[in-house]
Structures are given as structure tokens and as C-alpha cells.
């Protein structure tokens, strides 16, 4: 205004000095400039009117340039504020560090990666949109061509008409509009608030949508966008997200140590194959990661522009840590609980044998074998107990779940083993005290056994299963009797020989008894097969003739023949072998005849002819007619005729 005023003053002074025109009207126009346009045509000369109009146009152009400059300055400064948030803060002053980030991102666990959302591409799109809106503010600033201001329109709520109410609302509106400046008194402020509340109570907005961005037909947008600095600033804005890409990648790499949780995940079978050192190393690694995770901040700031929330990521990693630790602890507890149960089972078995009262040499032998096992197990038990104790110490150290019963068993494990060793030592001293009496009993038992052995050998040689002239059935019966007697004598011999070894006595040999043992083993093979064949052939006799299955019988006979061939060569000279072979061969020869006779093509005349040849009557009409009735006939003698 001062510049325009000075220009106008100089012009008026120049005119008055010439004395050609009266400038008093112009001076009055300075007091009320709007009169310049409302004066009658004769008030000012045409040159003065032209001068005034040019002055108005120049003033408009001048202030338009000022408005453009201000819009450019505001737009650029606003964009620069955003860009500075994304630029490197190496040269930033101390006050800039207090700026708050403008974007909040969330880091989450998406195995096998760490995801940050929204992405930098999404942020760049938002920045471009923000730049578009900021530079578009000039569309709402109109040039000096006039225009109407938009006001918020209200719509009356549908209700019965009430003229008094409308009058009240109108007065309230006038009261609100009449308050141009906030009064100092608190009473006036309350009145304004009450008026607004009453208006909102009776009226509502026509639309809940956000108001449209103001737009003027004639605006300064094109002047702002043609500015090179604005173009340059928008270009920088479109690339500013690239400035923090490295920092975002660094933030993601920050969590790489936790990739161990899923990269090194093992199955239960693989975990059970671990040794104690593997379990401890893994649990230590999990504990270190858990401690490190607790120190991680809930928010990570990238420059002055981005804040990354790590709450979801930390929650996901914590869950993975707990699950992994639980799997390892379960496998560890299962493996060493199984090992502990095995140690207890061995100790309980040895302890039960040591508790057995010593009454004879069998008991002595059992106790001596148990003491020997305990001595042999000493090193192995130490190697088993130490890892079990250490494993449960590790479980307790890392506060892993374990039952109270398991901990009690671990605490008593070594004590139980020491108690067993003490009992073994006591049993050893007991045997030393009983040694003289036991040695005397052994000598008397050996004398008695020698007599029993001589008697048994004599009876076996003269009345045993190998006695000449015995039928196979008689020989089989005698075999059973002598085998039972031999088993008892052999058990005694083993006990007495162990006693001789225990007390350091000479080892007595019984060669005849050893020979009889070999013979009985061979006879068992022969007569077992013989009894199987006889019993099976006898069962054929009771099969009804109509149900005879010749094919099944043939298969069983072939199996018996194979077993005969596999018998030791020495058995094939014994009478039982010949009787066995003859029974199988005779039945084999009989099978073709039986197969023909069982043929459905057999007629009564055929049976009549067979009865005439064999001179044997077959009662075919009898319901009890069995295979036995066929086999009793002399079929093999008349095989050719049949």
C-alpha cells in the first residue's frame, strides 16, 4: 500500500504543478479508493481515468506476483520439510534430532523372512500423492476476478414444523455470527459453545463425506507448477524413499541371528540322536537369543522419517523361541528319562537276585553270577548315571518343565547304585563265611552224583531206547523216560561243576553222560518225526470217505519225506527210521488208488469188481464209512488188478 500510495502521490504532485487539473478529487480517493470507480464520467478527465485504471491493473498484477511468490515459497517449503525428513542427517543440527517420524511401519515374522509393512514402494506412492495435494493447494487460491465463498450447508432434520423453534434457531445463528472475536469473558465463550451444541442438536450436515478440496476456476496453479524450483523439489520428493532403502535393509538384517530358530529346526527323531553337549549348546543358544530379544527396542527409528514397530515381530520370535526350547527340552527329558529307567531296571534286577536266600549251590551260583555282573557293570553304570544327572541339571538350570517325580528319581539314582554295591559286598562276605559248609555239601553231592551217573548209564545201555528188538512206539516211550531223567541229572551236573569252579576244586568230567546227551538229541529228532507221521496218518483213518482230500494228504506226505531226507546219516540205520520210511512210502503208494476210487465216475459195478478182487466187503451205504474201511482192505497186494 505504501508503494502504491507514493506512486499515486508523485503523480498528483506533478499534475498540480502544471495547474492543468484539480487533484482534490484524487486526494479524496486516497481516503476512499472505491469512489474512483463510482464517480461520474465528468469527475475525472479521461487521462486521469485511464491513469487510475492502469494503476488498479498494475496493483492487481503486483499483488498477483506477490501471491504467486508466496504460494511457491509455501509449497516449496512444505515439500522441503518432507524431503528433509528422508535425507541423511549427517549434517543435521541438534534441533533436527527432535523431529518425529512421519510414517509408522510394522515389522512382523513371515518365516523364513522378516517383513516390514507398508513397503517403501507404498510409502513412495503416498509421498507422490502428498506432493500432488500440496502443490494443488494453489488451485484453491483465486485470482482477483471476484468469487463467492462457500459455506457449509445444513439440512433440517425431519420433524413436525415448529415456527417458534425456527425463530430460536435463527436467533442462535445470528448470535454465533455476531461474535467476530473471542471475548475475554468466560461467560461469552460458554454461550457460543451452548449455541453450537443447540444447533447441532436440531440440525445435521447434509453429507458426512469429507468436504471437497476448494477449487477456483481462475487460480495460480499453472504459475506455481511452471516454477523450476517446484519441479526440482517434486523430482526430489519422487526419489526420497531411496535414501532410506539401505537403512531398511540394515534393519531387516538386524534380525538374521534369529533365523537359527527355523533353519536349525530338528525332528524328534533327530533330537533323540543328539548327545548331551548338543542339547546344552542348543539350549544356551536359545537362552542367549531370548536375552537379546528382551533388549530389542519396541520401536526402531530410521532417520527422521520412519518409525518401525517391532512388537509383532518380537511376539512372533518369542513364540518360536518358546516352541523350539520346548521341543528340545521334551526330547532331552524323554531320552534321559528312558536312560534312567533302564539303569533302574538293571539295578532292580540285580538287587532282586542278591536278596535271594542262599540254601544250596544253585543259589550260590546265582549270587556269584550277580556279583560278577555288578563288577562288569561298574564302569558302564558310571557312564550312564553321569549324563542323566547332568541332563536334568541342565533342564533345571534353564527352568524347563520337568515333573517332581523325575527329579526325585534322579536324586536317588546314584544313591541306589551305591546301595547295590554295598549289598553286593555284603553278599560276598556272606559267601566267604558259608564257604566251608558249602564245600562239604558239594563233595557229598558229587559222591552221590557219581553213583547216580553209573546207575543211569547202566540202565541206558541195557534198557534204553536203543535196545535192539524194540518197536518204534516202545522206543519212543523209553526215550521220553530217559530224556526226563537225563535233564534232571544234567542240571545237577551244571550246578556241581559251577561249585567246583567256585571253590577251586578239580573239574570232574563225565564222558559217558556227554555221549548219551548226543544220542538223545539225535533220537529226539528221529522220534519226533516218527510220532508226527504216525499221529497224522492215524488221523486220516477217521476222515469220512466223502470228505477225503487226496491232494492235501499228498502235500503233507511230501513234507514228511523232506524231513526224512534231512535227518542225520547215522539215524537212517535205526529201526524207527525204517518203520517211518515204510509208513510214508506205503501211504504214498496208496494215494493214486485212493484218488481213482474217490473219483465221481465210480459206479456200483466198479465197487463190486474191487470187492471181488480184494475179497473185502465195502459197506458204502453205511453213514460211518471212513477212509479206515478202505485202508483195511488189501489194496496194495491187488494194486495191478484194481
mmCIF file of N, CA and C in Angstrom, residues 16-76:
data_model
loop_
_atom_site.group_PDB
_atom_site.id
_atom_site.type_symbol
_atom_site.label_atom_id
_atom_site.label_comp_id
_atom_site.label_asym_id
_atom_site.label_seq_id
_atom_site.Cartn_x
_atom_site.Cartn_y
_atom_site.Cartn_z
ATOM 1 N N UNK A 16 -0.533 18.888 -10.250
ATOM 2 C CA UNK A 16 -0.855 20.174 -9.616
ATOM 3 C C UNK A 16 0.147 21.256 -9.974
ATOM 4 N N UNK A 17 1.410 20.821 -10.139
ATOM 5 C CA UNK A 17 2.427 21.808 -10.515
ATOM 6 C C UNK A 17 2.169 22.383 -11.892
ATOM 7 N N UNK A 18 1.557 21.598 -12.742
ATOM 8 C CA UNK A 18 1.256 22.082 -14.096
ATOM 9 C C UNK A 18 0.028 22.989 -14.092
ATOM 10 N N UNK A 19 -0.848 22.725 -13.056
ATOM 11 C CA UNK A 19 -2.037 23.556 -12.932
ATOM 12 C C UNK A 19 -3.095 23.265 -13.951
ATOM 13 N N UNK A 20 -3.011 22.135 -14.610
ATOM 14 C CA UNK A 20 -3.978 21.822 -15.660
ATOM 15 C C UNK A 20 -5.238 21.196 -15.085
ATOM 16 N N UNK A 21 -5.145 20.390 -13.981
ATOM 17 C CA UNK A 21 -6.315 19.673 -13.462
ATOM 18 C C UNK A 21 -6.389 19.839 -11.952
ATOM 19 N N UNK A 22 -7.607 19.603 -11.428
ATOM 20 C CA UNK A 22 -7.817 19.662 -9.983
ATOM 21 C C UNK A 22 -7.687 18.255 -9.402
ATOM 22 N N UNK A 23 -6.719 18.101 -8.527
ATOM 23 C CA UNK A 23 -6.448 16.752 -7.959
ATOM 24 C C UNK A 23 -7.112 16.567 -6.595
ATOM 25 N N UNK A 24 -7.943 17.497 -6.238
ATOM 26 C CA UNK A 24 -8.572 17.329 -4.910
ATOM 27 C C UNK A 24 -9.437 16.071 -4.848
ATOM 28 N N UNK A 25 -10.096 15.804 -5.976
ATOM 29 C CA UNK A 25 -10.926 14.580 -6.000
ATOM 30 C C UNK A 25 -10.075 13.330 -5.877
ATOM 31 N N UNK A 26 -8.871 13.397 -6.444
ATOM 32 C CA UNK A 26 -7.985 12.215 -6.364
ATOM 33 C C UNK A 26 -7.526 12.013 -4.930
ATOM 34 N N UNK A 27 -7.214 13.208 -4.259
ATOM 35 C CA UNK A 27 -6.795 13.061 -2.866
ATOM 36 C C UNK A 27 -7.908 12.437 -2.019
ATOM 37 N N UNK A 28 -9.102 12.807 -2.341
ATOM 38 C CA UNK A 28 -10.217 12.188 -1.607
ATOM 39 C C UNK A 28 -10.315 10.690 -1.899
ATOM 40 N N UNK A 29 -9.904 10.366 -3.124
ATOM 41 C CA UNK A 29 -9.952 8.924 -3.482
ATOM 42 C C UNK A 29 -8.958 8.111 -2.663
ATOM 43 N N UNK A 30 -7.903 8.785 -2.211
ATOM 44 C CA UNK A 30 -6.948 8.038 -1.380
ATOM 45 C C UNK A 30 -7.570 7.676 -0.030
ATOM 46 N N UNK A 31 -8.477 8.576 0.394
ATOM 47 C CA UNK A 31 -9.158 8.269 1.645
ATOM 48 C C UNK A 31 -10.210 7.186 1.440
ATOM 49 N N UNK A 32 -10.883 7.239 0.283
ATOM 50 C CA UNK A 32 -11.902 6.227 -0.066
ATOM 51 C C UNK A 32 -11.660 5.795 -1.496
ATOM 52 N N UNK A 33 -10.785 4.846 -1.725
ATOM 53 C CA UNK A 33 -10.393 4.484 -3.097
ATOM 54 C C UNK A 33 -11.552 3.966 -3.931
ATOM 55 N N UNK A 34 -12.587 3.444 -3.330
ATOM 56 C CA UNK A 34 -13.662 2.864 -4.121
ATOM 57 C C UNK A 34 -14.449 3.937 -4.878
ATOM 58 N N UNK A 35 -14.299 5.194 -4.536
ATOM 59 C CA UNK A 35 -15.032 6.246 -5.220
ATOM 60 C C UNK A 35 -14.499 6.480 -6.628
ATOM 61 N N UNK A 36 -13.262 6.032 -6.876
ATOM 62 C CA UNK A 36 -12.676 6.252 -8.197
ATOM 63 C C UNK A 36 -13.515 5.608 -9.289
ATOM 64 N N UNK A 37 -14.094 4.484 -8.982
ATOM 65 C CA UNK A 37 -14.877 3.761 -9.981
ATOM 66 C C UNK A 37 -16.339 4.202 -9.985
ATOM 67 N N UNK A 38 -16.754 4.867 -8.924
ATOM 68 C CA UNK A 38 -18.175 5.249 -8.858
ATOM 69 C C UNK A 38 -18.427 6.726 -9.219
ATOM 70 N N UNK A 39 -17.367 7.468 -9.488
ATOM 71 C CA UNK A 39 -17.558 8.878 -9.858
ATOM 72 C C UNK A 39 -18.194 8.976 -11.240
ATOM 73 N N UNK A 40 -18.905 10.046 -11.465
ATOM 74 C CA UNK A 40 -19.454 10.252 -12.818
ATOM 75 C C UNK A 40 -18.347 10.508 -13.815
ATOM 76 N N UNK A 41 -18.657 10.339 -15.034
ATOM 77 C CA UNK A 41 -17.630 10.426 -16.084
ATOM 78 C C UNK A 41 -16.981 11.801 -16.117
ATOM 79 N N UNK A 42 -17.719 12.810 -15.751
ATOM 80 C CA UNK A 42 -17.131 14.139 -15.807
ATOM 81 C C UNK A 42 -16.287 14.479 -14.598
ATOM 82 N N UNK A 43 -16.235 13.625 -13.601
ATOM 83 C CA UNK A 43 -15.486 13.902 -12.380
ATOM 84 C C UNK A 43 -14.001 13.970 -12.627
ATOM 85 N N UNK A 44 -13.505 13.046 -13.455
ATOM 86 C CA UNK A 44 -12.077 12.985 -13.775
ATOM 87 C C UNK A 44 -11.925 13.046 -15.282
ATOM 88 N N UNK A 45 -10.777 13.526 -15.671
ATOM 89 C CA UNK A 45 -10.533 13.547 -17.123
ATOM 90 C C UNK A 45 -10.278 12.144 -17.616
ATOM 91 N N UNK A 46 -10.371 12.008 -18.924
ATOM 92 C CA UNK A 46 -10.140 10.680 -19.496
ATOM 93 C C UNK A 46 -8.731 10.191 -19.210
ATOM 94 N N UNK A 47 -7.759 11.084 -19.251
ATOM 95 C CA UNK A 47 -6.379 10.646 -18.979
ATOM 96 C C UNK A 47 -6.220 10.207 -17.523
ATOM 97 N N UNK A 48 -6.939 10.996 -16.630
ATOM 98 C CA UNK A 48 -6.874 10.602 -15.222
ATOM 99 C C UNK A 48 -7.592 9.275 -14.990
ATOM 100 N N UNK A 49 -8.730 9.130 -15.652
ATOM 101 C CA UNK A 49 -9.433 7.846 -15.526
ATOM 102 C C UNK A 49 -8.570 6.698 -16.034
ATOM 103 N N UNK A 50 -7.887 6.930 -17.154
ATOM 104 C CA UNK A 50 -7.028 5.870 -17.702
ATOM 105 C C UNK A 50 -5.879 5.596 -16.736
ATOM 106 N N UNK A 51 -5.366 6.683 -16.146
ATOM 107 C CA UNK A 51 -4.252 6.525 -15.226
ATOM 108 C C UNK A 51 -4.681 5.727 -13.984
ATOM 109 N N UNK A 52 -5.871 6.052 -13.504
ATOM 110 C CA UNK A 52 -6.363 5.338 -12.317
ATOM 111 C C UNK A 52 -6.601 3.866 -12.629
ATOM 112 N N UNK A 53 -7.221 3.619 -13.801
ATOM 113 C CA UNK A 53 -7.465 2.216 -14.171
ATOM 114 C C UNK A 53 -6.153 1.462 -14.342
ATOM 115 N N UNK A 54 -5.161 2.111 -14.959
ATOM 116 C CA UNK A 54 -3.858 1.446 -15.116
ATOM 117 C C UNK A 54 -3.213 1.185 -13.759
ATOM 118 N N UNK A 55 -3.424 2.166 -12.850
ATOM 119 C CA UNK A 55 -2.866 1.964 -11.507
ATOM 120 C C UNK A 55 -3.511 0.768 -10.817
ATOM 121 N N UNK A 56 -4.826 0.619 -10.992
ATOM 122 C CA UNK A 56 -5.530 -0.538 -10.402
ATOM 123 C C UNK A 56 -5.036 -1.837 -11.013
ATOM 124 N N UNK A 57 -4.900 -1.851 -12.347
ATOM 125 C CA UNK A 57 -4.419 -3.070 -13.020
ATOM 126 C C UNK A 57 -3.006 -3.414 -12.582
ATOM 127 N N UNK A 58 -2.183 -2.371 -12.456
ATOM 128 C CA UNK A 58 -0.793 -2.625 -12.033
ATOM 129 C C UNK A 58 -0.756 -3.163 -10.602
ATOM 130 N N UNK A 59 -1.647 -2.589 -9.777
ATOM 131 C CA UNK A 59 -1.695 -3.071 -8.393
ATOM 132 C C UNK A 59 -2.113 -4.543 -8.341
ATOM 133 N N UNK A 60 -3.091 -4.889 -9.192
ATOM 134 C CA UNK A 60 -3.516 -6.299 -9.225
ATOM 135 C C UNK A 60 -2.375 -7.200 -9.693
ATOM 136 N N UNK A 61 -1.676 -6.751 -10.752
ATOM 137 C CA UNK A 61 -0.567 -7.582 -11.244
ATOM 138 C C UNK A 61 0.531 -7.701 -10.183
ATOM 139 N N UNK A 62 0.781 -6.604 -9.509
ATOM 140 C CA UNK A 62 1.840 -6.606 -8.496
ATOM 141 C C UNK A 62 1.523 -7.603 -7.369
ATOM 142 N N UNK A 63 0.282 -7.498 -6.881
ATOM 143 C CA UNK A 63 -0.080 -8.397 -5.775
ATOM 144 C C UNK A 63 -0.293 -9.827 -6.247
ATOM 145 N N UNK A 64 -0.643 -9.983 -7.512
ATOM 146 C CA UNK A 64 -0.723 -11.363 -8.046
ATOM 147 C C UNK A 64 0.651 -12.010 -8.042
ATOM 148 N N UNK A 65 1.667 -11.201 -8.441
ATOM 149 C CA UNK A 65 3.028 -11.757 -8.406
ATOM 150 C C UNK A 65 3.433 -12.084 -6.965
ATOM 151 N N UNK A 66 3.031 -11.212 -6.056
ATOM 152 C CA UNK A 66 3.346 -11.480 -4.652
ATOM 153 C C UNK A 66 2.677 -12.775 -4.167
ATOM 154 N N UNK A 67 1.399 -12.945 -4.585
ATOM 155 C CA UNK A 67 0.686 -14.170 -4.191
ATOM 156 C C UNK A 67 1.367 -15.397 -4.770
ATOM 157 N N UNK A 68 1.772 -15.301 -6.053
ATOM 158 C CA UNK A 68 2.469 -16.431 -6.687
ATOM 159 C C UNK A 68 3.759 -16.738 -5.946
ATOM 160 N N UNK A 69 4.493 -15.663 -5.600
ATOM 161 C CA UNK A 69 5.752 -15.877 -4.875
ATOM 162 C C UNK A 69 5.500 -16.558 -3.528
ATOM 163 N N UNK A 70 4.458 -16.110 -2.852
ATOM 164 C CA UNK A 70 4.142 -16.713 -1.554
ATOM 165 C C UNK A 70 3.727 -18.172 -1.713
ATOM 166 N N UNK A 71 2.883 -18.455 -2.719
ATOM 167 C CA UNK A 71 2.457 -19.842 -2.948
ATOM 168 C C UNK A 71 3.644 -20.737 -3.284
ATOM 169 N N UNK A 72 4.543 -20.218 -4.128
ATOM 170 C CA UNK A 72 5.743 -21.005 -4.473
ATOM 171 C C UNK A 72 6.580 -21.253 -3.220
ATOM 172 N N UNK A 73 6.735 -20.190 -2.433
ATOM 173 C CA UNK A 73 7.541 -20.317 -1.225
ATOM 174 C C UNK A 73 6.921 -21.313 -0.246
ATOM 175 N N UNK A 74 5.604 -21.202 -0.041
ATOM 176 C CA UNK A 74 4.923 -22.108 0.894
ATOM 177 C C UNK A 74 4.978 -23.550 0.396
ATOM 178 N N UNK A 75 4.687 -23.709 -0.909
ATOM 179 C CA UNK A 75 4.700 -25.063 -1.479
ATOM 180 C C UNK A 75 6.086 -25.682 -1.379
ATOM 181 N N UNK A 76 7.095 -24.926 -1.770
ATOM 182 C CA UNK A 76 8.456 -25.465 -1.745
ATOM 183 C C UNK A 76 8.898 -25.758 -0.307
#
